Structures are given as C-alpha cells and as structure tokens.
PDB file of C-alpha atoms in Angstrom:
ATOM      1  CA  MET M   1     170.259 147.802 201.901  1.00  0.00           C
ATOM      2  CA  ASN M   2     173.480 148.649 203.557  1.00  0.00           C
ATOM      3  CA  ILE M   3     174.631 151.722 203.112  1.00  0.00           C
ATOM      4  CA  GLY M   4     178.355 150.345 202.416  1.00  0.00           C
ATOM      5  CA  GLN M   5     175.864 148.966 199.006  1.00  0.00           C
ATOM      6  CA  MET M   6     174.326 151.976 198.515  1.00  0.00           C
ATOM      7  CA  SER M   7     174.976 154.288 195.242  1.00  0.00           C
ATOM      8  CA  GLN M   8     175.453 157.815 196.107  1.00  0.00           C
ATOM      9  CA  ASN M   9     171.659 158.526 194.939  1.00  0.00           C
ATOM     10  CA  GLU M  10     170.339 156.192 197.311  1.00  0.00           C
ATOM     11  CA  PHE M  11     172.274 157.054 200.273  1.00  0.00           C
ATOM     12  CA  LEU M  12     171.196 160.422 200.081  1.00  0.00           C
ATOM     13  CA  GLN M  13     167.482 159.372 199.479  1.00  0.00           C
ATOM     14  CA  SER M  14     167.678 157.417 202.117  1.00  0.00           C
ATOM     15  CA  ALA M  15     169.025 159.461 204.800  1.00  0.00           C
ATOM     16  CA  MET M  16     166.187 163.090 203.594  1.00  0.00           C
ATOM     17  CA  ALA M  17     163.743 160.438 204.107  1.00  0.00           C
ATOM     18  CA  GLU M  18     164.782 159.131 207.379  1.00  0.00           C
ATOM     19  CA  LEU M  19     165.184 162.561 208.609  1.00  0.00           C
ATOM     20  CA  GLY M  20     162.235 163.880 207.190  1.00  0.00           C
ATOM     21  CA  MET M  21     163.699 166.604 205.243  1.00  0.00           C
ATOM     22  CA  THR M  22     163.065 167.600 201.585  1.00  0.00           C
ATOM     23  CA  ARG M  23     166.232 168.496 199.545  1.00  0.00           C
ATOM     24  CA  ASP M  24     166.568 172.548 200.327  1.00  0.00           C
ATOM     25  CA  SER M  25     166.250 171.937 204.892  1.00  0.00           C
ATOM     26  CA  PHE M  26     168.772 168.933 203.861  1.00  0.00           C
ATOM     27  CA  ALA M  27     171.318 171.443 201.450  1.00  0.00           C
ATOM     28  CA  VAL M  28     170.828 173.525 204.729  1.00  0.00           C
ATOM     29  CA  ARG M  29     172.123 170.941 207.562  1.00  0.00           C
ATOM     30  CA  LEU M  30     174.906 169.706 204.929  1.00  0.00           C
ATOM     31  CA  GLY M  31     175.929 173.637 204.353  1.00  0.00           C
ATOM     32  CA  CYS M  32     176.623 172.764 200.745  1.00  0.00           C
ATOM     33  CA  ALA M  33     173.774 174.994 198.054  1.00  0.00           C
ATOM     34  CA  ARG M  34     171.067 173.470 196.180  1.00  0.00           C
ATOM     35  CA  ARG M  35     172.911 172.693 193.813  1.00  0.00           C
ATOM     36  CA  THR M  36     175.460 171.171 194.689  1.00  0.00           C
ATOM     37  CA  LEU M  37     173.019 168.997 196.774  1.00  0.00           C
ATOM     38  CA  ASP M  38     170.995 168.576 193.313  1.00  0.00           C
ATOM     39  CA  LYS M  39     174.417 167.068 191.560  1.00  0.00           C
ATOM     40  CA  TRP M  40     175.111 164.376 193.891  1.00  0.00           C
ATOM     41  CA  LEU M  41     171.738 163.073 193.253  1.00  0.00           C
ATOM     42  CA  LEU M  42     171.429 162.932 190.125  1.00  0.00           C
ATOM     43  CA  PRO M  43     172.602 159.257 188.001  1.00  0.00           C
ATOM     44  CA  GLU M  44     175.841 158.523 187.976  1.00  0.00           C
ATOM     45  CA  SER M  45     175.360 158.445 183.883  1.00  0.00           C
ATOM     46  CA  SER M  46     174.986 161.876 184.004  1.00  0.00           C
ATOM     47  CA  ASN M  47     176.907 164.261 182.947  1.00  0.00           C
ATOM     48  CA  ASP M  48     176.273 166.777 185.739  1.00  0.00           C
ATOM     49  CA  HIS M  49     176.438 163.740 188.181  1.00  0.00           C
ATOM     50  CA  ARG M  50     179.297 164.658 190.973  1.00  0.00           C
ATOM     51  CA  PRO M  51     180.927 162.439 192.914  1.00  0.00           C
ATOM     52  CA  MET M  52     180.568 163.623 196.526  1.00  0.00           C
ATOM     53  CA  PRO M  53     183.145 164.237 199.037  1.00  0.00           C
ATOM     54  CA  GLU M  54     184.142 161.426 202.236  1.00  0.00           C
ATOM     55  CA  THR M  55     183.894 163.942 204.424  1.00  0.00           C
ATOM     56  CA  VAL M  56     179.927 164.971 203.500  1.00  0.00           C
ATOM     57  CA  TRP M  57     179.588 161.162 203.711  1.00  0.00           C
ATOM     58  CA  ASN M  58     181.187 160.432 207.075  1.00  0.00           C
ATOM     59  CA  LEU M  59     178.600 164.172 208.094  1.00  0.00           C
ATOM     60  CA  VAL M  60     175.332 162.799 207.064  1.00  0.00           C
ATOM     61  CA  ARG M  61     175.950 159.307 208.605  1.00  0.00           C
ATOM     62  CA  GLU M  62     176.535 162.118 212.104  1.00  0.00           C
ATOM     63  CA  ILE M  63     173.853 163.682 211.250  1.00  0.00           C
ATOM     64  CA  LEU M  64     172.060 159.794 210.969  1.00  0.00           C
ATOM     65  CA  ALA M  65     173.463 158.663 213.998  1.00  0.00           C
ATOM     66  CA  HIS M  66     172.799 161.913 216.218  1.00  0.00           C
ATOM     67  CA  GLU M  67     169.378 161.973 215.411  1.00  0.00           C
ATOM     68  CA  LYS M  68     168.709 158.261 215.776  1.00  0.00           C
ATOM     69  CA  LEU M  69     170.692 159.000 220.103  1.00  0.00           C
ATOM     70  CA  LYS M  70     168.244 162.157 220.783  1.00  0.00           C
ATOM     71  CA  ALA M  71     165.205 160.457 219.619  1.00  0.00           C
ATOM     72  CA  LYS M  72     166.651 157.067 221.901  1.00  0.00           C
ATOM     73  CA  ILE M  73     167.388 159.891 224.422  1.00  0.00           C
ATOM     74  CA  GLU M  74     163.788 161.311 224.600  1.00  0.00           C
ATOM     75  CA  LYS M  75     162.477 158.125 224.570  1.00  0.00           C
ATOM     76  CA  MET M  76     163.789 157.500 227.531  1.00  0.00           C
ATOM     77  CA  SER M  77     162.716 160.222 229.383  1.00  0.00           C
ATOM     78  CA  MET M  78     158.819 160.535 228.100  1.00  0.00           C
ATOM     79  CA  ARG M  79     159.222 157.161 230.380  1.00  0.00           C
ATOM     80  CA  ALA M  80     161.319 158.311 233.185  1.00  0.00           C
ATOM     81  CA  ALA M  81     158.702 161.271 233.182  1.00  0.00           C
ATOM     82  CA  ASN M  82     155.221 158.830 233.033  1.00  0.00           C
ATOM     83  CA  LYS M  83     156.716 155.942 236.057  1.00  0.00           C
ATOM     84  CA  ALA M  84     156.669 160.423 238.025  1.00  0.00           C
TER      85      ALA M  84
END
C-alpha cells in the first residue's frame, strides 16, 4: 500500500514494524509521550483519536529514509570489507 493511501494508524503500525520498534521505543524516537502515540494509533472513529501533526508524518518518513540509507551503507561497507 502506498504511504499516501495509508490511514494514520496503518502508517504508524507499518513504520514500527519496519523499524522493529515497540510503541515505547517508537514514542521515544519520535520525542512524544507514549499516551500521545497511543491516541494517534486509535481508529479515527474513536473519541480519543487525535490527528497526527504533519510535522510528525514528515519525521516518520525521514526516520524510515534514514534507516534505509543506513542499512544500504552498512551493506556496502560489508561488501567492501569482504573484498579487501
């Protein structure tokens, strides 16, 4: 599913799974309270649901991009070390 088509809940769940993070560790990474993350993860139909600010959407995208780049660099470094 394309990120642009994901609900807020799906986006956050997907990001946590991709990063292998728990709710607690993901909240720390985002710099927010666990309770805030929990409210962002609720279905939109819930009275306690809160929309996530656009800056947090962007932060999560940046974290995902950073981790992908980091993994790519580590893979390249390992290849170079194996050739040496």
